[in-house]
Structures are given as structure tokens and as C-alpha cells.
PDB file of C-alpha atoms in Angstrom:
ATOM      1  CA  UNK A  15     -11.475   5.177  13.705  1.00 64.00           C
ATOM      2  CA  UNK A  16     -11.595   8.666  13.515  1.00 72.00           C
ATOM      3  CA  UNK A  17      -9.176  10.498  10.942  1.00 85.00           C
ATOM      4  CA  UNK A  18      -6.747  13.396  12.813  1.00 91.00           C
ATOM      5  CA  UNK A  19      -4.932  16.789  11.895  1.00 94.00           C
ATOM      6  CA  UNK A  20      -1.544  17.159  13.480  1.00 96.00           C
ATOM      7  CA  UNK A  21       0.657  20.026  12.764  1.00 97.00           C
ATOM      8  CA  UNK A  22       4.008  18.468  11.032  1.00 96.00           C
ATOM      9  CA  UNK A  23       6.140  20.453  13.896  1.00 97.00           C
ATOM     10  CA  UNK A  24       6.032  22.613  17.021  1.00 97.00           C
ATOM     11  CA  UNK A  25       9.236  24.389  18.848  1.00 97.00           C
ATOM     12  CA  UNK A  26       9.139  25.240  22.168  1.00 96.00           C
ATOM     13  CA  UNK A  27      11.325  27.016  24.942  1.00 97.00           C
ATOM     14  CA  UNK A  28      12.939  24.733  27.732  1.00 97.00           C
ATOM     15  CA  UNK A  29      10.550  25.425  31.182  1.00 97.00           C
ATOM     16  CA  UNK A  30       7.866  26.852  28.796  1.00 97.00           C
ATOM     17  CA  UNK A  31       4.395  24.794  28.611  1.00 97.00           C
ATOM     18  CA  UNK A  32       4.436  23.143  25.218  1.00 98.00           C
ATOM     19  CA  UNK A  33       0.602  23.153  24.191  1.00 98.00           C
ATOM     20  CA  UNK A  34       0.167  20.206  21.595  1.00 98.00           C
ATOM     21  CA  UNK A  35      -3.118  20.581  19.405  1.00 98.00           C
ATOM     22  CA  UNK A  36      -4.953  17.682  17.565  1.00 97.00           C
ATOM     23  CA  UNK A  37      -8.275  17.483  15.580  1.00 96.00           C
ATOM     24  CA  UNK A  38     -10.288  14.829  15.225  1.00 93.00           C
ATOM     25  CA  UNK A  39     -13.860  16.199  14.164  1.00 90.00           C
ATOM     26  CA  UNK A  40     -15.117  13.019  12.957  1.00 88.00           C
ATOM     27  CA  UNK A  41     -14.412  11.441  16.440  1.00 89.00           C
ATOM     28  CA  UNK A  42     -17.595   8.742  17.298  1.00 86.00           C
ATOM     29  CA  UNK A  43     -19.043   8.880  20.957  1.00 85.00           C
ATOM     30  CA  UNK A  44     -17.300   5.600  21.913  1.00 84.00           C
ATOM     31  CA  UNK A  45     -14.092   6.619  20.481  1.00 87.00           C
ATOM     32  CA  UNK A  46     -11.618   8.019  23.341  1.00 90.00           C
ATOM     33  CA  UNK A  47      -8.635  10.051  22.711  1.00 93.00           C
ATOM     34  CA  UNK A  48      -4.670   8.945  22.945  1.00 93.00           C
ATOM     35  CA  UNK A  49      -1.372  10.313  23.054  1.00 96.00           C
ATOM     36  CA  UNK A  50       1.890   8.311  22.981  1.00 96.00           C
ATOM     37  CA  UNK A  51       5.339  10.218  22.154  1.00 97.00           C
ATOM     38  CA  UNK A  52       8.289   8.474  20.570  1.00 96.00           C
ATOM     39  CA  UNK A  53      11.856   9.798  21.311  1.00 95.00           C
ATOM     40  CA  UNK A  54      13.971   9.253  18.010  1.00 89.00           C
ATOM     41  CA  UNK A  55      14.912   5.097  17.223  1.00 87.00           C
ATOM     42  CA  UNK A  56      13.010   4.151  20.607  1.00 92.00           C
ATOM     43  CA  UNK A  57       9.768   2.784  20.957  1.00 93.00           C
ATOM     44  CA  UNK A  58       6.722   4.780  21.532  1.00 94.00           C
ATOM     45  CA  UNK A  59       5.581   5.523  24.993  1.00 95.00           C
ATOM     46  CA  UNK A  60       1.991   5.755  26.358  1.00 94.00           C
ATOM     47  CA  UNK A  61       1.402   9.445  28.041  1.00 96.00           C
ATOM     48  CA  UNK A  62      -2.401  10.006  28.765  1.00 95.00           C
ATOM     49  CA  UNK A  63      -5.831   9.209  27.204  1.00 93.00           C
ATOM     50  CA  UNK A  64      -9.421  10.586  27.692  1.00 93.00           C
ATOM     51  CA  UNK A  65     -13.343  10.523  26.805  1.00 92.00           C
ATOM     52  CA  UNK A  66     -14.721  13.382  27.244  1.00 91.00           C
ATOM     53  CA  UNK A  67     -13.211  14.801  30.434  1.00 88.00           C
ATOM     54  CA  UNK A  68     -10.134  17.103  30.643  1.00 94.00           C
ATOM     55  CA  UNK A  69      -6.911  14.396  32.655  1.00 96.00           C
ATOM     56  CA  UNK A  70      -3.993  15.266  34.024  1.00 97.00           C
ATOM     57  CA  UNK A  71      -1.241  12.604  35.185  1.00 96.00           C
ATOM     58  CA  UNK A  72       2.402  12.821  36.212  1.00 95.00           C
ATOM     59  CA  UNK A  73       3.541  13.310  32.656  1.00 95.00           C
ATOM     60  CA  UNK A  74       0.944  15.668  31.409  1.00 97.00           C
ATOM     61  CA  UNK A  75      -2.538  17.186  30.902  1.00 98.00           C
ATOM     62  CA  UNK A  76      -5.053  16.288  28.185  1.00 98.00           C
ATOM     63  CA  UNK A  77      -8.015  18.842  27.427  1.00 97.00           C
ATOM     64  CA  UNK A  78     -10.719  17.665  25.296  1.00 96.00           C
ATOM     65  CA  UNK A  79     -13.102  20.763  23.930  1.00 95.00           C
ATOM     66  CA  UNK A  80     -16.528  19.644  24.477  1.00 94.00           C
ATOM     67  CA  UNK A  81     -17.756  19.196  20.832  1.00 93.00           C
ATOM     68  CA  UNK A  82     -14.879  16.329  21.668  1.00 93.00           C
ATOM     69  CA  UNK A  83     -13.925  17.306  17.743  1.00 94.00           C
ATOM     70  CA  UNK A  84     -10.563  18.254  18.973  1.00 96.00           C
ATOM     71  CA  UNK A  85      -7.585  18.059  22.130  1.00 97.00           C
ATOM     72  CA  UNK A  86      -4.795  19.505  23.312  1.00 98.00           C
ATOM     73  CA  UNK A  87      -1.874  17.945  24.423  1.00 98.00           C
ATOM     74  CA  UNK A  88      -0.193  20.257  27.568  1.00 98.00           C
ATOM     75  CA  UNK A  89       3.011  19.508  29.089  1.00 97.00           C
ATOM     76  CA  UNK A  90       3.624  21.894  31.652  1.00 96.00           C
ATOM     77  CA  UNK A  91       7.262  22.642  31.961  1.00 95.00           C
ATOM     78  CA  UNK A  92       8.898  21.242  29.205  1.00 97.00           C
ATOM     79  CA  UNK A  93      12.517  19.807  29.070  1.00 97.00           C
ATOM     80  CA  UNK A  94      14.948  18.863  26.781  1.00 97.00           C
ATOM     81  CA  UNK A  95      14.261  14.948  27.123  1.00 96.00           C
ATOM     82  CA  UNK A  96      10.249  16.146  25.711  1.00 97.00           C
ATOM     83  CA  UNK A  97      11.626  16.006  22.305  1.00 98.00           C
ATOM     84  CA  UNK A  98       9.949  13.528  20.246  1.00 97.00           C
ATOM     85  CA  UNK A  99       7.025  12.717  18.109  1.00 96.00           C
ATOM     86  CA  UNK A 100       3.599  13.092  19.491  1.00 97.00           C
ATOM     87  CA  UNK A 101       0.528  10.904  18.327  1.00 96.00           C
ATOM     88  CA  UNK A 102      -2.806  12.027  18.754  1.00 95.00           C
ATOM     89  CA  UNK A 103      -4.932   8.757  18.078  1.00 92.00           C
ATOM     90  CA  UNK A 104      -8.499   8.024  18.356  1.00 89.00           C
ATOM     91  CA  UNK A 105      -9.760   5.070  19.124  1.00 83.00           C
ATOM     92  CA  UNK A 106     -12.291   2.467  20.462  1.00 76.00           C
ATOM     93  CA  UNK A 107     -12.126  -0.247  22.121  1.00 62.00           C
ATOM     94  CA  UNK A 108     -13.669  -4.148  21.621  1.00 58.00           C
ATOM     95  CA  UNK A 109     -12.449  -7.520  21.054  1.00 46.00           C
ATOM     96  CA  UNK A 110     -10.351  -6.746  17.726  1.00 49.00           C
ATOM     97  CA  UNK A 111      -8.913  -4.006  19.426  1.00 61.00           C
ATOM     98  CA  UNK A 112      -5.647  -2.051  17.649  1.00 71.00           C
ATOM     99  CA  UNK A 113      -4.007   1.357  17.294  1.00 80.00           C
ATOM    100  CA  UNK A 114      -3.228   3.403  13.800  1.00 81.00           C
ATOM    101  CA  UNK A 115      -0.146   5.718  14.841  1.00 87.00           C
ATOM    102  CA  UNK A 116      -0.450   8.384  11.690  1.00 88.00           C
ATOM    103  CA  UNK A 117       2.973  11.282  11.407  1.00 90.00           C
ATOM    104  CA  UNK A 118       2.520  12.965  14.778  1.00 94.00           C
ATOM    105  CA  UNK A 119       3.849  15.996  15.228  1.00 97.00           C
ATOM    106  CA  UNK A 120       7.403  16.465  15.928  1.00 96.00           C
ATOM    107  CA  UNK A 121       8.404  18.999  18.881  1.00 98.00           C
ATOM    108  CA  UNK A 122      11.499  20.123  19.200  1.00 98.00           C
ATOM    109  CA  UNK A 123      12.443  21.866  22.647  1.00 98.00           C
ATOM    110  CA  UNK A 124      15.391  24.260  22.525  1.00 96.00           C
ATOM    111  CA  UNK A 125      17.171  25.338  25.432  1.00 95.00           C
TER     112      UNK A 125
ATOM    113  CA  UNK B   6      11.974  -5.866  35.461  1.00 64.00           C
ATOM    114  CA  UNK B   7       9.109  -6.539  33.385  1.00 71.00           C
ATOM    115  CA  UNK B   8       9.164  -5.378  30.059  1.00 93.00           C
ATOM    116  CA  UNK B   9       9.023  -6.486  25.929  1.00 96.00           C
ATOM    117  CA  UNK B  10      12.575  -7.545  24.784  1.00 96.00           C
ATOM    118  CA  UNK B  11      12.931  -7.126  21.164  1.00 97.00           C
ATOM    119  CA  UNK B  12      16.456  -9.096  19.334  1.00 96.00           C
ATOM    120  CA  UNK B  13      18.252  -8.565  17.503  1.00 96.00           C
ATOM    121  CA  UNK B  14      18.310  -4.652  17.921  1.00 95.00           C
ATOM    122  CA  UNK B  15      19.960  -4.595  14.386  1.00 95.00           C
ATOM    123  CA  UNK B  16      20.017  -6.813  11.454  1.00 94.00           C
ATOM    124  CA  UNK B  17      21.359  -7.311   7.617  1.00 93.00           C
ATOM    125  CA  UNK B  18      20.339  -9.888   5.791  1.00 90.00           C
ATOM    126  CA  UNK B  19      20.471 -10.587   2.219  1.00 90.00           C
ATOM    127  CA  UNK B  20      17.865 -10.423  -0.504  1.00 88.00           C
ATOM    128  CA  UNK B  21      15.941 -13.677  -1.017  1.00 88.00           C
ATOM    129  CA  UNK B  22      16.554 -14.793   2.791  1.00 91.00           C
ATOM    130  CA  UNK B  23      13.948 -14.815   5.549  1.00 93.00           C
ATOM    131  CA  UNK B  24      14.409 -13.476   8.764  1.00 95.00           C
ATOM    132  CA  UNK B  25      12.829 -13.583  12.233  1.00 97.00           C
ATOM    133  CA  UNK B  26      12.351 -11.229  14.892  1.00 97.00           C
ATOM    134  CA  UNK B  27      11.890 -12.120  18.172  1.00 98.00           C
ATOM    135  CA  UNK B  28       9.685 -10.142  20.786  1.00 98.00           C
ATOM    136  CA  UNK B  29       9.226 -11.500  24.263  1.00 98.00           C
ATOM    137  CA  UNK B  30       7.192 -10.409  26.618  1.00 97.00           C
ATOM    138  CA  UNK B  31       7.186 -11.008  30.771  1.00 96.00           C
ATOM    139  CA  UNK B  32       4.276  -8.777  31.412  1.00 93.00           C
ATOM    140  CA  UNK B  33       1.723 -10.985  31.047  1.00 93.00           C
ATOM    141  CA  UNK B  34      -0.296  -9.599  28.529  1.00 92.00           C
ATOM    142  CA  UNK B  35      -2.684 -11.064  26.555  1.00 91.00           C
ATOM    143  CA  UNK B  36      -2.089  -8.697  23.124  1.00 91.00           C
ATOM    144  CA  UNK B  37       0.757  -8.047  21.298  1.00 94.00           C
ATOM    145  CA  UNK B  38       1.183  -6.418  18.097  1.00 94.00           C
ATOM    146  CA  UNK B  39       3.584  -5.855  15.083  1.00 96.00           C
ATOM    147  CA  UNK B  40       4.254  -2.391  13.757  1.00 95.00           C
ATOM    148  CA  UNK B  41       6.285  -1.194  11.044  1.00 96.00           C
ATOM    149  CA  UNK B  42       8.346   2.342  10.708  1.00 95.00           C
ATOM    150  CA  UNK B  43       9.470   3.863   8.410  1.00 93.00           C
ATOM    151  CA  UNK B  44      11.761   7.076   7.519  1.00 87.00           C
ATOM    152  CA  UNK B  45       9.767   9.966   8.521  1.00 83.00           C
ATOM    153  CA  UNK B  46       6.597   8.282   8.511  1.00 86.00           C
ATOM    154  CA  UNK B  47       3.925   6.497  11.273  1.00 87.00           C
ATOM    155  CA  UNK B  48       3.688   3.282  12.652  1.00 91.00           C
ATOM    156  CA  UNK B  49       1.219   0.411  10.357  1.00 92.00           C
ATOM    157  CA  UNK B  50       0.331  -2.191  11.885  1.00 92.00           C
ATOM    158  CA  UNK B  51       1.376  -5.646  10.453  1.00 95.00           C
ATOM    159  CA  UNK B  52      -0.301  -8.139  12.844  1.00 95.00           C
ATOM    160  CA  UNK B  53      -1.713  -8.572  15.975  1.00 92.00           C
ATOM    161  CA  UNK B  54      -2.595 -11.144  18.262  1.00 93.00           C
ATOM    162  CA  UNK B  55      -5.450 -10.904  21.185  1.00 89.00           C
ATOM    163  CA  UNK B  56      -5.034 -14.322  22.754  1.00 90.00           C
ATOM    164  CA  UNK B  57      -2.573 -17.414  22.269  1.00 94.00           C
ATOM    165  CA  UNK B  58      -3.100 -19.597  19.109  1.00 95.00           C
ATOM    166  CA  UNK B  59      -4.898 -16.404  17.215  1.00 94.00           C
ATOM    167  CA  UNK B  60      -3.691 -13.624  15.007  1.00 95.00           C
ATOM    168  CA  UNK B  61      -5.134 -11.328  12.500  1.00 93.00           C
ATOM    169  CA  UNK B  62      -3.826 -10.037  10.020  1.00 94.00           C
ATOM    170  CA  UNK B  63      -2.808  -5.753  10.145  1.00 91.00           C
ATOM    171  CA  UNK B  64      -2.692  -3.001   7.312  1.00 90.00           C
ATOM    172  CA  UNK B  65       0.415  -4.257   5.891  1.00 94.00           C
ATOM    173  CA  UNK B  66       0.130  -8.302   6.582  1.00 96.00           C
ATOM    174  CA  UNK B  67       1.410  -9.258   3.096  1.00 96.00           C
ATOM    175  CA  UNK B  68       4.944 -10.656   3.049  1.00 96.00           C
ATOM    176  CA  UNK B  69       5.150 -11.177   6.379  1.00 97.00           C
ATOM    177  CA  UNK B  70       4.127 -14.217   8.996  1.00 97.00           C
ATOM    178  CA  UNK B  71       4.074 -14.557  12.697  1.00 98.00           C
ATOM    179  CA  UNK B  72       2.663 -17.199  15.222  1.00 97.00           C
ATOM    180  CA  UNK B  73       1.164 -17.203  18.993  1.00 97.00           C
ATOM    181  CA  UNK B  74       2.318 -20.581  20.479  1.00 97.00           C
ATOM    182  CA  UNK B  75       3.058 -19.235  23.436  1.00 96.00           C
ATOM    183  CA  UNK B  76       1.545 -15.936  25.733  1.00 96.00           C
ATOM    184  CA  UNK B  77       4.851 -14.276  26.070  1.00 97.00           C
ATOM    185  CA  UNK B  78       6.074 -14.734  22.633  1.00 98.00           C
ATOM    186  CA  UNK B  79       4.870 -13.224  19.155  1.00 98.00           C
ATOM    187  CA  UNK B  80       7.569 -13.889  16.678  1.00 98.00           C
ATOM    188  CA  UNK B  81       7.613 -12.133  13.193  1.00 98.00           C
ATOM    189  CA  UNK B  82       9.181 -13.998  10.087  1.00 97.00           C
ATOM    190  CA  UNK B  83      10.092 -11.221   7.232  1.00 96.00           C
ATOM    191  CA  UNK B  84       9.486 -13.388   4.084  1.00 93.00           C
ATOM    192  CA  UNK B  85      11.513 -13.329   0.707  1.00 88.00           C
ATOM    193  CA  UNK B  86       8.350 -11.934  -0.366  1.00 87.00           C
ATOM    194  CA  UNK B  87       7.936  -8.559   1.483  1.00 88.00           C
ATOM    195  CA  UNK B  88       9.679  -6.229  -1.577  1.00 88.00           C
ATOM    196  CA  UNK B  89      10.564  -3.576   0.591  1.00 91.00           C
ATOM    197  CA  UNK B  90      11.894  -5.357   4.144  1.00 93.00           C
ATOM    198  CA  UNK B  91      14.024  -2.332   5.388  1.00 95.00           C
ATOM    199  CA  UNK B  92      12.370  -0.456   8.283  1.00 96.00           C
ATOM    200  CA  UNK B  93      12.076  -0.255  12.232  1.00 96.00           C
ATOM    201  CA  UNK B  94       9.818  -3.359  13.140  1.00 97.00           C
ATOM    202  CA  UNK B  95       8.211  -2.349  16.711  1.00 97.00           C
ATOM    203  CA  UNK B  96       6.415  -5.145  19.078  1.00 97.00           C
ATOM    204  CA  UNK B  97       3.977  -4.166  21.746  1.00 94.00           C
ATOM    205  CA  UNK B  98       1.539  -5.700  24.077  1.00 93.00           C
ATOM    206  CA  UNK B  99      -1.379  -4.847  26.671  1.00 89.00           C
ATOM    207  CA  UNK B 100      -3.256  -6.258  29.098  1.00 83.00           C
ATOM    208  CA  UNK B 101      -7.133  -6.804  27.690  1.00 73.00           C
ATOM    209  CA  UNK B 102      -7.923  -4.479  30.658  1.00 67.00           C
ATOM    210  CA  UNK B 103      -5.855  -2.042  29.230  1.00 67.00           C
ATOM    211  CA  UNK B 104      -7.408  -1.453  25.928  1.00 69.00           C
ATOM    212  CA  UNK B 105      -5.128   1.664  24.178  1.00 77.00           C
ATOM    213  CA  UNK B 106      -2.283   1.743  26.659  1.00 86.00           C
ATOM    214  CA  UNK B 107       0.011  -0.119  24.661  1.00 90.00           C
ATOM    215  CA  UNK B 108       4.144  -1.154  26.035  1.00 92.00           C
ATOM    216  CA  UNK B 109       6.334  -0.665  23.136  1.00 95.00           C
ATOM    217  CA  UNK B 110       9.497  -2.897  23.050  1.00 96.00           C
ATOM    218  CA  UNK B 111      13.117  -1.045  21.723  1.00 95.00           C
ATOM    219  CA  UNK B 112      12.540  -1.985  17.967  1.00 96.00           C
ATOM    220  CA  UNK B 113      14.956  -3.837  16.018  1.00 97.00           C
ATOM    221  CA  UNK B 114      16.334  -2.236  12.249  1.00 96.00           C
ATOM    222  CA  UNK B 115      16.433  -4.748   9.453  1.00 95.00           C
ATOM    223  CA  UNK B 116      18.580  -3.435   6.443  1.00 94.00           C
ATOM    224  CA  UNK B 117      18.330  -5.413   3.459  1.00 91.00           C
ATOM    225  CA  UNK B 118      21.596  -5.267   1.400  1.00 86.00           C
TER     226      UNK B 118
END
């Protein structure tokens, strides 16, 4: 799997978009992109994942450049309850299929 | 609801005694998985298991055991042999459909004393 950059922390303002970068510029072709969040002591949570085009769900919106060497994490309006780790993690699928959650990046939203 | 049930959410134990934590599952998913967290740091994975009689072994797979008997069940036995037992032990599972979207349970904190 492809390794990943993360900054260590991000703030942002309550209602402001919080724009969560990631590289991953050894990413292979068959590799797609996800992000899970973990809110302090719980368990991590699935948000979005993607290939090579940009996604957007009820939780957020995932743009992939299109060198697919790096992502961005957005989420639109954020709220107090968005603070948590964020993992960027490549990955690929097949039979022995498993995840490798590195330090994420810690966002902190202040109100 | 359908979910992953960790127990016990917290734990002691003493050094030199095993322990087992229980993760249960009512989704009916073929994978589950055993992470480990600690302070400050990422999850490693310590085992997984695709389909029911078959696990492989994680990252961190040494001083630890687990067995598939069952779909909904993936039990992990901390051994008197894992030197450094304290963490946040996380189970998940997904659906072979599924591939990366993975449902974490609540985690349970063992504290060796």
C-alpha cells in the first residue's frame, strides 16, 4: 500500500469548511483512496472513499487531483462534533484484504 | 440494531494472566479484524479473519491469539507473552462486498497493573 503525508493537526472555525489534505504520491492505479475519522476513545468511523473521481456523500466531499498523488478531505460546514482524527488510507482491494490506519491528522474545531 | 459489540469496555488484569476480548458481530459480515491503539499513535493491525475457520496473522500478531469458530464471533486472547498488553484493542468487520468500508466496534482498554 501506498505510504501517506498527513499534517499532525488542523484548527478550524465552527460553520467554516474544514479542507483536510493528504498525499499519497506513490499511490498504484488499483489502489483507491479512504478516509475514516475517530472521535477520542471511540471507534473509527468510515466517511467516504474514491478512485479517481472527485465524491461527495452526506458526511462530506473527497477530491482526488488527477495525478491521483494526493486528496483532500472537505467537510463543508464544520461543527463541533467534527473533532477527531482523520485517516487518509490507501488501499486495494483482493482476497487478503486489510487496512493500515497511520497518525491521521487531528482537527480541532473551535467555536 | 445491528452493530459489533465489544466487552468488556474496560479491563485490569494482572501480569502473567491471559485475557480475552470478546467482539460480536450481528451484521453478517464475513471479515473481521483486530486492531491495536495506542497513546497518540495509529491503529496496527493484529489479526484478521476473511471467512470462518481462517485467520492470518497482522503487523503485530506476536503475543496474541484469536479463533473464527463461528461468523459472528472473532475472539482475541492477550497472552502472558505480549510484553506490552496495555492499549485500546478495536474489532471491526465488513461485508466481502464492501472491501475498505470497515464497522468499528466501541473498543475495550486493557490496563495491565
Amino acid at each position: 500500500d501506498a505510504k501517506t503525508t498527513q499534517p499532525t493537526s488542523m484548527d478550524c472555525a465552527e460553520g467554516r469548511a474544514a479542507n483536510l489534505p493528504c498525499n499519497h504520491s506513490t499511490i498504484s492505479g488499483n489502489e483507491y483512496v479512504y478516509w475514516y475519522r475517530q472521535i477520542h476513545s471511540q471507534g473509527p468511523q468510515y466517511i467516504i472513499h474514491g478512485l479517481k473521481n472527485n465524491e461527495t456523500n452526506e458526511m462530506a466531499s473527497l477530491i482526488i487531483t488527477e495525478d491521483r498523488k494526493s486528496s483532500t478531505l472537505i467537510l463543508p460546514h464544520a461543527t463541533l462534533r467534527d473533532t477527531a482524527v482523520y485517516y487518509c488510507i490507501p488501499t486495494s482491494g483482493g482476497s487478503n484484504y486489510k487496512l493500515t490506519f497511520g497518525k491521521g491528522t487531528l482537527l480541532t474545531v473551535n467555536p | 440494531d445491528g452493530g459489533i459489540t465489544q466487552s468488556p469496555k474496560y479491563l485490569f488484569r494482572k501480569e502473567g494472566q491471559n485475557v480475552t476480548l470478546s467482539c460480536e458481530q450481528n451484521l453478517n459480515h464475513d471479515a473481521m479484524y483486530w486492531y491495536r491503539q495506542d497513546p497518540g499513535q495509529g491503529l496496527r493491525l493484529i489479526y484478521y479473519s476473511q471467512i470462518v475457520n481462517d485467520f492470518q496473522k497482522g503487523d503485530i500478531a506476536e503475543g496474541y491469539s484469536v479463533s473464527r469458530e463461528k461468523k459472528e464471533s472473532f475472539p482475541l486472547t492477550v497472552t502472558s507473552a505480549q510484553k506490552n498488553p496495555t492499549a485500546f484493542y478495536l474489532c471491526a468487520s465488513n461485508p466481502r462486498q464492501l472491501l475498505g468500508e470497515l464497522f468499528f466496534g466501541e473498543g475495550s482498554r486493557l490496563t495491565v497493573l
